[in-house]
């Protein structure tokens, strides 16, 4: 359940970026499907966290970035559902992720 | 949280065995004392203005942030790395599922090396001083980090623990992470190596079931090999699984209990063995 730490970090980063505004309305994040985050667990943790924060109506908008990778052996570019995927072309565990490990706060909405 | 009286639930505490004993004594003898909660209390403030605002338009503003969620942790990990580099401290982060024998391996390692090199230990667990008390008996400096509800150590906890340990230069720092094969893989502590420990009483396919931890580690210790005659565990198959996710892993097969195979591990842990 490192998702609780991640949710806490997301809220802290948002609060540090409020630039003098009082109300935090929403936080937009980009999270890759290979970033090691359980999306439902993160949403659950965030719901719990915001209830004890100063912004109980805060929303979290998650943009999922699909996983992609290149096989080091045969050079093909393949979609990746897991961090350690088997290359559909050569069957090796040599697929290097090129997309899907993102974990960042992109913007916040404030009032 | 305070492992003695349960106060400050959910917060991290960092203490040495001596401090914990003193604290327990105060509770036992009913001596009044305060607790540091190490967190801020949120207070509700009433912002009622007593009049209504008529907003004809929205005051909503969007602010670009573009910040990595793990930025703070990674910056602190870099700070830890800087401390380790400038002071020639060799830092190992021991990770595994609960019960793989991390603490026994630590005890035996510390006992074997303590006369040749300075060693300090950071113990990570959700609660209790159990492991720190065990290491304390070996005579080396140890700090217990209790993460409360947390499932892993992060770079700040290690940084705080380092301040408490006053590590000597040219020493070895061994960090025993919370027993968990998932979450600690995501948090850089500034260590030189993650050492993943798997025992032969576990499934040999664990490396492919929890691949991230084996990919993030550079060393894999296969522990409890003295039990191989009694369990269904194929060491070579386990290594093959592990190499699927990390072809560069270095393996040590040993039993911390019987000391079989410990010599190769100890040679590697000694800083000279890593140059």
CSV table of C-alpha atoms in Angstrom, one decimal:
chain,number,residue,atom,x,y,z
A,1,UNK,CA,0.0,0.0,0.0
A,2,UNK,CA,2.6,2.5,-1.0
A,3,UNK,CA,-0.3,4.3,-2.7
A,4,UNK,CA,-1.0,6.1,0.6
A,5,UNK,CA,2.5,7.6,0.5
A,6,UNK,CA,2.0,8.5,-3.2
A,7,UNK,CA,-1.4,10.1,-2.4
A,8,UNK,CA,0.2,12.1,0.4
A,9,UNK,CA,3.0,13.2,-1.9
A,10,UNK,CA,0.5,14.3,-4.5
A,11,UNK,CA,-1.4,16.4,-2.0
A,12,UNK,CA,1.8,18.0,-0.7
A,13,UNK,CA,3.0,18.9,-4.1
A,14,UNK,CA,-0.4,20.4,-4.9
A,15,UNK,CA,-0.4,22.4,-1.7
A,16,UNK,CA,3.1,23.7,-2.4
A,17,UNK,CA,2.0,24.9,-5.8
A,18,UNK,CA,-1.1,26.9,-4.8
A,19,UNK,CA,0.7,30.2,-5.3
A,20,UNK,CA,-1.3,32.1,-2.6
A,21,UNK,CA,-4.7,30.8,-3.6
A,22,UNK,CA,-7.0,29.6,-0.8
A,23,UNK,CA,-9.0,26.8,-2.4
A,24,UNK,CA,-7.7,23.7,-4.0
A,25,UNK,CA,-10.3,22.3,-6.3
A,26,UNK,CA,-8.7,19.6,-8.3
A,27,UNK,CA,-5.4,17.9,-9.0
A,28,UNK,CA,-4.4,16.4,-12.3
A,29,UNK,CA,-1.9,13.6,-12.4
A,30,UNK,CA,-0.4,11.5,-15.1
A,31,UNK,CA,0.4,7.9,-14.1
A,32,UNK,CA,1.8,5.2,-16.3
A,33,UNK,CA,0.4,1.8,-16.3
A,34,UNK,CA,3.9,0.5,-15.6
A,35,UNK,CA,4.6,2.9,-12.7
A,36,UNK,CA,3.8,0.3,-10.0
A,37,UNK,CA,0.7,2.0,-8.9
A,38,UNK,CA,-2.6,0.3,-8.3
A,39,UNK,CA,-5.1,2.9,-9.6
A,40,UNK,CA,-8.0,1.8,-7.5
A,41,UNK,CA,-5.9,1.7,-4.4
A,42,UNK,CA,-4.6,5.2,-5.1
A,43,UNK,CA,-8.1,6.6,-5.6
A,44,UNK,CA,-9.2,4.9,-2.3
A,45,UNK,CA,-6.2,6.4,-0.4
A,46,UNK,CA,-6.8,9.8,-1.9
A,47,UNK,CA,-10.5,9.7,-0.9
A,48,UNK,CA,-9.5,8.9,2.7
A,49,UNK,CA,-6.8,11.5,2.7
A,50,UNK,CA,-8.9,14.4,1.4
A,51,UNK,CA,-11.5,13.9,4.1
A,52,UNK,CA,-8.9,14.9,6.7
A,53,UNK,CA,-7.5,17.6,4.6
A,54,UNK,CA,-8.7,21.2,4.3
A,55,UNK,CA,-10.3,20.4,0.9
A,56,UNK,CA,-12.9,17.7,1.4
A,57,UNK,CA,-14.4,18.4,-2.1
A,58,UNK,CA,-11.1,18.1,-3.9
A,59,UNK,CA,-11.1,15.9,-7.0
A,60,UNK,CA,-8.2,13.8,-8.4
A,61,UNK,CA,-8.1,13.5,-12.2
A,62,UNK,CA,-5.9,10.6,-13.3
A,63,UNK,CA,-4.7,10.4,-16.8
A,64,UNK,CA,-3.5,6.8,-17.5
A,65,UNK,CA,-0.5,6.5,-19.8
A,66,UNK,CA,-0.5,3.1,-21.5
A,67,UNK,CA,2.7,1.0,-21.4
A,68,UNK,CA,4.9,0.7,-24.4
A,69,UNK,CA,8.3,-0.9,-24.9
A,70,UNK,CA,11.0,-1.9,-27.4
A,71,UNK,CA,12.5,-5.4,-27.5
A,72,UNK,CA,16.3,-5.2,-27.1
A,73,UNK,CA,16.6,-8.5,-29.0
A,74,UNK,CA,14.5,-8.1,-32.1
A,75,UNK,CA,13.8,-4.4,-32.0
A,76,UNK,CA,10.1,-4.4,-32.2
A,77,UNK,CA,7.9,-1.8,-30.5
A,78,UNK,CA,5.1,-3.5,-28.4
A,79,UNK,CA,2.4,-2.5,-26.1
A,80,UNK,CA,3.1,-3.5,-22.5
A,81,UNK,CA,0.5,-4.4,-19.9
A,82,UNK,CA,3.1,-5.3,-17.2
A,83,UNK,CA,6.6,-4.1,-16.4
A,84,UNK,CA,8.2,-7.4,-17.3
A,85,UNK,CA,6.4,-8.5,-20.4
A,86,UNK,CA,7.4,-11.3,-22.8
A,87,UNK,CA,8.2,-10.1,-26.3
A,88,UNK,CA,5.5,-11.4,-28.6
A,89,UNK,CA,8.0,-11.7,-31.5
A,90,UNK,CA,10.9,-13.5,-29.9
A,91,UNK,CA,9.6,-14.7,-26.5
A,92,UNK,CA,12.4,-13.1,-24.5
A,93,UNK,CA,12.0,-10.9,-21.4
A,94,UNK,CA,14.0,-8.2,-23.1
A,95,UNK,CA,11.3,-5.6,-23.6
A,96,UNK,CA,12.6,-2.2,-22.4
A,97,UNK,CA,9.7,0.2,-21.3
A,98,UNK,CA,9.6,3.4,-23.4
A,99,UNK,CA,6.4,4.7,-22.0
A,100,UNK,CA,4.1,4.0,-19.0
A,101,UNK,CA,6.4,4.7,-16.0
A,102,UNK,CA,5.2,8.3,-15.5
A,103,UNK,CA,4.2,9.5,-12.1
A,104,UNK,CA,3.7,13.2,-11.9
A,105,UNK,CA,1.4,16.0,-10.9
A,106,UNK,CA,0.7,17.9,-14.1
A,107,UNK,CA,-1.6,20.8,-12.9
A,108,UNK,CA,-3.9,22.0,-10.2
A,109,UNK,CA,-7.1,24.0,-10.3
A,110,UNK,CA,-7.4,26.6,-7.5
A,111,UNK,CA,-9.6,29.5,-6.6
B,1,UNK,CA,3.6,5.4,16.5
B,2,UNK,CA,4.8,5.1,20.1
B,3,UNK,CA,5.2,1.4,20.5
B,4,UNK,CA,4.9,1.5,24.2
B,5,UNK,CA,1.6,3.4,24.7
B,6,UNK,CA,0.2,3.5,21.2
B,7,UNK,CA,0.0,7.3,21.0
B,8,UNK,CA,0.4,9.2,17.7
B,9,UNK,CA,-0.9,6.3,15.7
B,10,UNK,CA,0.3,6.3,12.1
B,11,UNK,CA,3.3,8.5,12.6
B,12,UNK,CA,6.9,7.4,12.2
B,13,UNK,CA,9.1,7.1,15.2
B,14,UNK,CA,12.9,6.7,15.3
B,15,UNK,CA,14.5,5.5,18.5
B,16,UNK,CA,17.4,3.5,19.8
B,17,UNK,CA,16.9,0.5,22.1
B,18,UNK,CA,18.2,2.5,25.1
B,19,UNK,CA,15.7,5.2,24.6
B,20,UNK,CA,12.9,2.7,24.2
B,21,UNK,CA,13.8,1.0,27.5
B,22,UNK,CA,13.8,4.4,29.3
B,23,UNK,CA,10.4,5.2,27.8
B,24,UNK,CA,9.0,1.9,28.8
B,25,UNK,CA,10.3,2.4,32.3
B,26,UNK,CA,8.5,5.7,32.6
B,27,UNK,CA,5.3,4.1,31.6
B,28,UNK,CA,5.8,1.2,34.0
B,29,UNK,CA,6.6,3.5,36.9
B,30,UNK,CA,3.8,5.9,36.1
B,31,UNK,CA,6.3,8.8,35.6
B,32,UNK,CA,4.7,11.7,33.8
B,33,UNK,CA,6.2,12.6,30.5
B,34,UNK,CA,5.3,14.1,27.2
B,35,UNK,CA,5.4,12.5,23.7
B,36,UNK,CA,6.6,14.1,20.6
B,37,UNK,CA,4.0,13.5,17.9
B,38,UNK,CA,6.2,14.8,15.1
B,39,UNK,CA,3.3,16.0,13.0
B,40,UNK,CA,1.2,19.1,12.7
B,41,UNK,CA,-2.3,19.2,14.0
B,42,UNK,CA,-4.9,20.5,11.6
B,43,UNK,CA,-7.4,22.8,13.1
B,44,UNK,CA,-10.7,23.7,11.6
B,45,UNK,CA,-11.1,27.5,11.0
B,46,UNK,CA,-14.3,29.2,10.4
B,47,UNK,CA,-14.1,31.5,7.4
B,48,UNK,CA,-17.7,32.7,7.4
B,49,UNK,CA,-17.9,36.3,6.2
B,50,UNK,CA,-21.4,37.0,7.3
B,51,UNK,CA,-22.5,38.1,3.9
B,52,UNK,CA,-23.0,36.5,0.5
B,53,UNK,CA,-20.8,36.9,-2.5
B,54,UNK,CA,-22.5,37.2,-5.8
B,55,UNK,CA,-20.0,35.8,-8.3
B,56,UNK,CA,-21.0,36.4,-11.9
B,57,UNK,CA,-17.9,34.6,-13.2
B,58,UNK,CA,-15.6,31.9,-12.0
B,59,UNK,CA,-12.4,32.6,-10.2
B,60,UNK,CA,-10.9,29.3,-11.0
B,61,UNK,CA,-7.3,29.3,-12.1
B,62,UNK,CA,-5.2,26.4,-13.5
B,63,UNK,CA,-1.6,26.2,-12.4
B,64,UNK,CA,0.9,24.1,-14.3
B,65,UNK,CA,2.8,22.0,-11.8
B,66,UNK,CA,4.7,19.3,-13.8
B,67,UNK,CA,6.3,17.7,-10.8
B,68,UNK,CA,7.4,14.2,-10.3
B,69,UNK,CA,5.5,12.7,-7.4
B,70,UNK,CA,8.6,11.1,-6.0
B,71,UNK,CA,10.7,14.3,-6.3
B,72,UNK,CA,11.0,14.9,-2.6
B,73,UNK,CA,12.0,11.3,-1.9
B,74,UNK,CA,14.5,11.3,-4.7
B,75,UNK,CA,16.1,14.6,-3.7
B,76,UNK,CA,16.6,13.2,-0.1
B,77,UNK,CA,17.9,10.0,-1.5
B,78,UNK,CA,20.5,12.0,-3.4
B,79,UNK,CA,21.4,13.8,-0.2
B,80,UNK,CA,21.9,10.4,1.5
B,81,UNK,CA,24.0,9.3,-1.4
B,82,UNK,CA,26.1,12.4,-1.0
B,83,UNK,CA,26.7,11.6,2.7
B,84,UNK,CA,27.6,8.0,1.9
B,85,UNK,CA,30.0,9.0,-0.9
B,86,UNK,CA,31.9,11.7,0.9
B,87,UNK,CA,32.2,9.7,4.0
B,88,UNK,CA,32.9,6.4,2.3
B,89,UNK,CA,29.9,4.7,3.9
B,90,UNK,CA,28.9,1.5,2.1
B,91,UNK,CA,25.1,1.3,2.4
B,92,UNK,CA,23.0,-1.8,1.7
B,93,UNK,CA,19.2,-1.9,1.7
B,94,UNK,CA,17.9,-5.4,2.6
B,95,UNK,CA,14.5,-6.2,1.2
B,96,UNK,CA,12.4,-9.3,1.3
B,97,UNK,CA,9.0,-10.7,2.3
B,98,UNK,CA,8.5,-11.2,6.0
B,99,UNK,CA,10.2,-14.2,7.5
B,100,UNK,CA,13.0,-14.7,4.9
B,101,UNK,CA,15.6,-14.4,7.6
B,102,UNK,CA,16.8,-10.8,7.1
B,103,UNK,CA,17.4,-10.1,10.8
B,104,UNK,CA,19.3,-13.4,11.3
B,105,UNK,CA,21.4,-12.7,8.3
B,106,UNK,CA,22.1,-9.2,9.7
B,107,UNK,CA,23.0,-10.5,13.1
B,108,UNK,CA,25.5,-13.1,11.7
B,109,UNK,CA,27.0,-10.5,9.3
B,110,UNK,CA,27.5,-8.0,12.0
B,111,UNK,CA,29.0,-10.5,14.4
B,112,UNK,CA,31.4,-11.7,11.7
B,113,UNK,CA,32.6,-8.2,10.5
B,114,UNK,CA,32.3,-5.9,13.6
B,115,UNK,CA,35.9,-6.4,14.7
B,116,UNK,CA,37.3,-5.4,11.2
B,117,UNK,CA,35.0,-2.6,10.2
B,118,UNK,CA,32.5,-0.1,11.8
B,119,UNK,CA,28.9,-1.2,11.2
B,120,UNK,CA,25.6,0.4,12.0
B,121,UNK,CA,22.1,-0.8,11.4
B,122,UNK,CA,18.8,0.9,10.6
B,123,UNK,CA,15.9,-1.4,11.4
B,124,UNK,CA,12.6,-0.8,9.7
B,125,UNK,CA,9.3,-2.3,10.9
B,126,UNK,CA,5.7,-1.1,11.2
B,127,UNK,CA,5.9,-1.6,15.0
B,128,UNK,CA,8.0,-2.9,17.9
B,129,UNK,CA,11.6,-2.7,18.9
B,130,UNK,CA,12.1,-6.5,18.4
B,131,UNK,CA,14.7,-6.4,15.7
B,132,UNK,CA,16.6,-3.4,17.1
B,133,UNK,CA,16.9,-5.2,20.4
B,134,UNK,CA,18.3,-8.3,18.6
B,135,UNK,CA,20.9,-6.2,16.8
B,136,UNK,CA,21.7,-4.2,20.0
B,137,UNK,CA,22.9,-7.4,21.6
B,138,UNK,CA,25.6,-7.7,19.0
B,139,UNK,CA,27.1,-4.4,20.3
B,140,UNK,CA,26.8,-2.3,17.1
B,141,UNK,CA,24.9,1.0,16.8
B,142,UNK,CA,21.3,0.5,15.8
B,143,UNK,CA,18.2,2.7,15.3
B,144,UNK,CA,14.7,1.4,14.9
B,145,UNK,CA,12.4,3.2,12.5
B,146,UNK,CA,8.7,2.3,13.2
B,147,UNK,CA,6.7,3.3,10.2
B,148,UNK,CA,3.3,2.9,11.9
B,149,UNK,CA,1.0,2.2,9.0
B,150,UNK,CA,3.7,2.7,6.4
B,151,UNK,CA,4.7,-0.3,4.3
B,152,UNK,CA,8.3,0.8,3.4
B,153,UNK,CA,11.1,3.0,4.5
B,154,UNK,CA,11.6,6.3,2.5
B,155,UNK,CA,14.6,8.5,2.1
B,156,UNK,CA,13.6,10.9,4.8
B,157,UNK,CA,13.3,8.2,7.4
B,158,UNK,CA,16.8,7.0,6.5
B,159,UNK,CA,18.1,10.6,6.6
B,160,UNK,CA,16.6,11.1,10.1
B,161,UNK,CA,18.0,7.8,11.3
B,162,UNK,CA,21.5,8.7,9.9
B,163,UNK,CA,21.5,11.9,12.1
B,164,UNK,CA,20.7,9.7,15.1
B,165,UNK,CA,23.3,7.1,14.4
B,166,UNK,CA,26.3,9.4,13.9
B,167,UNK,CA,27.9,7.0,11.5
B,168,UNK,CA,31.7,6.9,11.5
B,169,UNK,CA,33.5,7.4,8.2
B,170,UNK,CA,34.5,4.3,6.2
B,171,UNK,CA,31.8,2.2,7.8
B,172,UNK,CA,29.0,-0.1,6.6
B,173,UNK,CA,25.4,0.9,7.0
B,174,UNK,CA,22.9,-2.0,6.7
B,175,UNK,CA,19.3,-1.0,6.4
B,176,UNK,CA,16.7,-3.6,7.0
B,177,UNK,CA,13.6,-2.5,5.2
B,178,UNK,CA,10.0,-3.4,6.2
B,179,UNK,CA,9.2,-7.0,5.2
B,180,UNK,CA,7.4,-6.4,1.9
B,181,UNK,CA,8.4,-7.4,-1.6
B,182,UNK,CA,6.3,-4.7,-3.3
B,183,UNK,CA,6.4,-1.1,-1.9
B,184,UNK,CA,10.1,-0.7,-0.9
B,185,UNK,CA,11.0,-1.2,-4.6
B,186,UNK,CA,9.6,2.2,-5.4
B,187,UNK,CA,11.6,4.2,-2.9
B,188,UNK,CA,15.2,5.1,-3.5
B,189,UNK,CA,17.0,5.5,-0.1
B,190,UNK,CA,20.3,6.5,-1.6
B,191,UNK,CA,21.8,3.0,-0.9
B,192,UNK,CA,24.6,1.4,-3.0
B,193,UNK,CA,22.7,-1.8,-3.5
B,194,UNK,CA,19.3,-3.3,-2.8
B,195,UNK,CA,19.9,-6.8,-1.6
B,196,UNK,CA,16.8,-9.0,-2.1
B,197,UNK,CA,16.6,-12.0,0.2
B,198,UNK,CA,14.5,-15.1,-0.7
B,199,UNK,CA,14.3,-18.2,1.5
B,200,UNK,CA,13.9,-21.7,0.3
B,201,UNK,CA,10.7,-22.0,2.3
B,202,UNK,CA,9.1,-19.6,-0.2
B,203,UNK,CA,8.0,-20.3,-3.8
B,204,UNK,CA,10.9,-20.5,-6.2
B,205,UNK,CA,8.8,-18.4,-8.7
B,206,UNK,CA,8.7,-15.4,-6.5
B,207,UNK,CA,11.1,-13.4,-8.7
B,208,UNK,CA,8.5,-13.4,-11.6
B,209,UNK,CA,5.6,-12.9,-9.2
B,210,UNK,CA,7.2,-9.8,-7.7
B,211,UNK,CA,9.5,-8.8,-10.6
B,212,UNK,CA,10.1,-5.1,-9.8
B,213,UNK,CA,11.9,-5.9,-6.5
B,214,UNK,CA,14.2,-8.4,-8.2
B,215,UNK,CA,14.8,-5.9,-11.1
B,216,UNK,CA,15.7,-3.1,-8.7
B,217,UNK,CA,18.1,-5.2,-6.7
B,218,UNK,CA,21.6,-5.9,-7.7
B,219,UNK,CA,22.2,-8.8,-5.3
B,220,UNK,CA,20.0,-11.8,-4.5
B,221,UNK,CA,20.6,-13.9,-1.4
B,222,UNK,CA,19.0,-17.3,-1.3
B,223,UNK,CA,18.7,-18.1,2.4
B,224,UNK,CA,17.9,-21.1,4.6
B,225,UNK,CA,19.7,-23.6,2.2
B,226,UNK,CA,20.1,-25.9,5.2
B,227,UNK,CA,16.4,-26.7,4.7
B,228,UNK,CA,16.7,-27.7,1.1
B,229,UNK,CA,16.4,-31.5,1.8
B,230,UNK,CA,13.0,-30.9,3.4
B,231,UNK,CA,11.3,-28.5,1.0
B,232,UNK,CA,10.3,-28.4,-2.6
B,233,UNK,CA,12.6,-25.6,-3.9
B,234,UNK,CA,14.8,-25.7,-7.0
B,235,UNK,CA,17.6,-23.2,-6.5
B,236,UNK,CA,18.5,-23.2,-10.2
B,237,UNK,CA,14.9,-22.7,-11.3
B,238,UNK,CA,14.6,-19.8,-8.8
B,239,UNK,CA,17.8,-18.2,-10.3
B,240,UNK,CA,16.5,-18.7,-13.8
B,241,UNK,CA,13.3,-16.9,-12.8
B,242,UNK,CA,15.2,-14.1,-11.2
B,243,UNK,CA,17.5,-13.7,-14.3
B,244,UNK,CA,14.4,-13.3,-16.5
B,245,UNK,CA,13.7,-10.0,-14.9
B,246,UNK,CA,17.3,-9.1,-14.1
B,247,UNK,CA,20.1,-10.8,-16.0
B,248,UNK,CA,22.8,-8.9,-14.0
B,249,UNK,CA,21.9,-10.2,-10.5
B,250,UNK,CA,24.7,-11.5,-8.3
B,251,UNK,CA,23.6,-14.5,-6.2
B,252,UNK,CA,24.7,-15.8,-2.8
B,253,UNK,CA,23.3,-19.1,-1.6
B,254,UNK,CA,23.7,-19.5,2.2
B,255,UNK,CA,22.2,-20.4,5.5
B,256,UNK,CA,22.5,-17.6,8.1
B,257,UNK,CA,21.5,-20.2,10.7
B,258,UNK,CA,24.3,-22.7,10.0
B,259,UNK,CA,26.8,-20.3,8.4
B,260,UNK,CA,27.0,-22.5,5.3
B,261,UNK,CA,27.9,-20.2,2.4
B,262,UNK,CA,28.4,-17.1,4.6
B,263,UNK,CA,32.0,-16.6,3.7
B,264,UNK,CA,31.3,-15.5,0.1
B,265,UNK,CA,28.6,-13.1,1.3
B,266,UNK,CA,30.9,-11.6,3.9
B,267,UNK,CA,33.7,-11.1,1.4
B,268,UNK,CA,31.2,-9.2,-0.8
B,269,UNK,CA,29.9,-7.0,2.1
B,270,UNK,CA,33.3,-5.9,3.2
B,271,UNK,CA,34.0,-2.6,1.4
B,272,UNK,CA,37.2,-4.0,0.1
B,273,UNK,CA,35.2,-6.7,-1.7
B,274,UNK,CA,33.3,-4.1,-3.6
B,275,UNK,CA,36.1,-2.0,-5.1
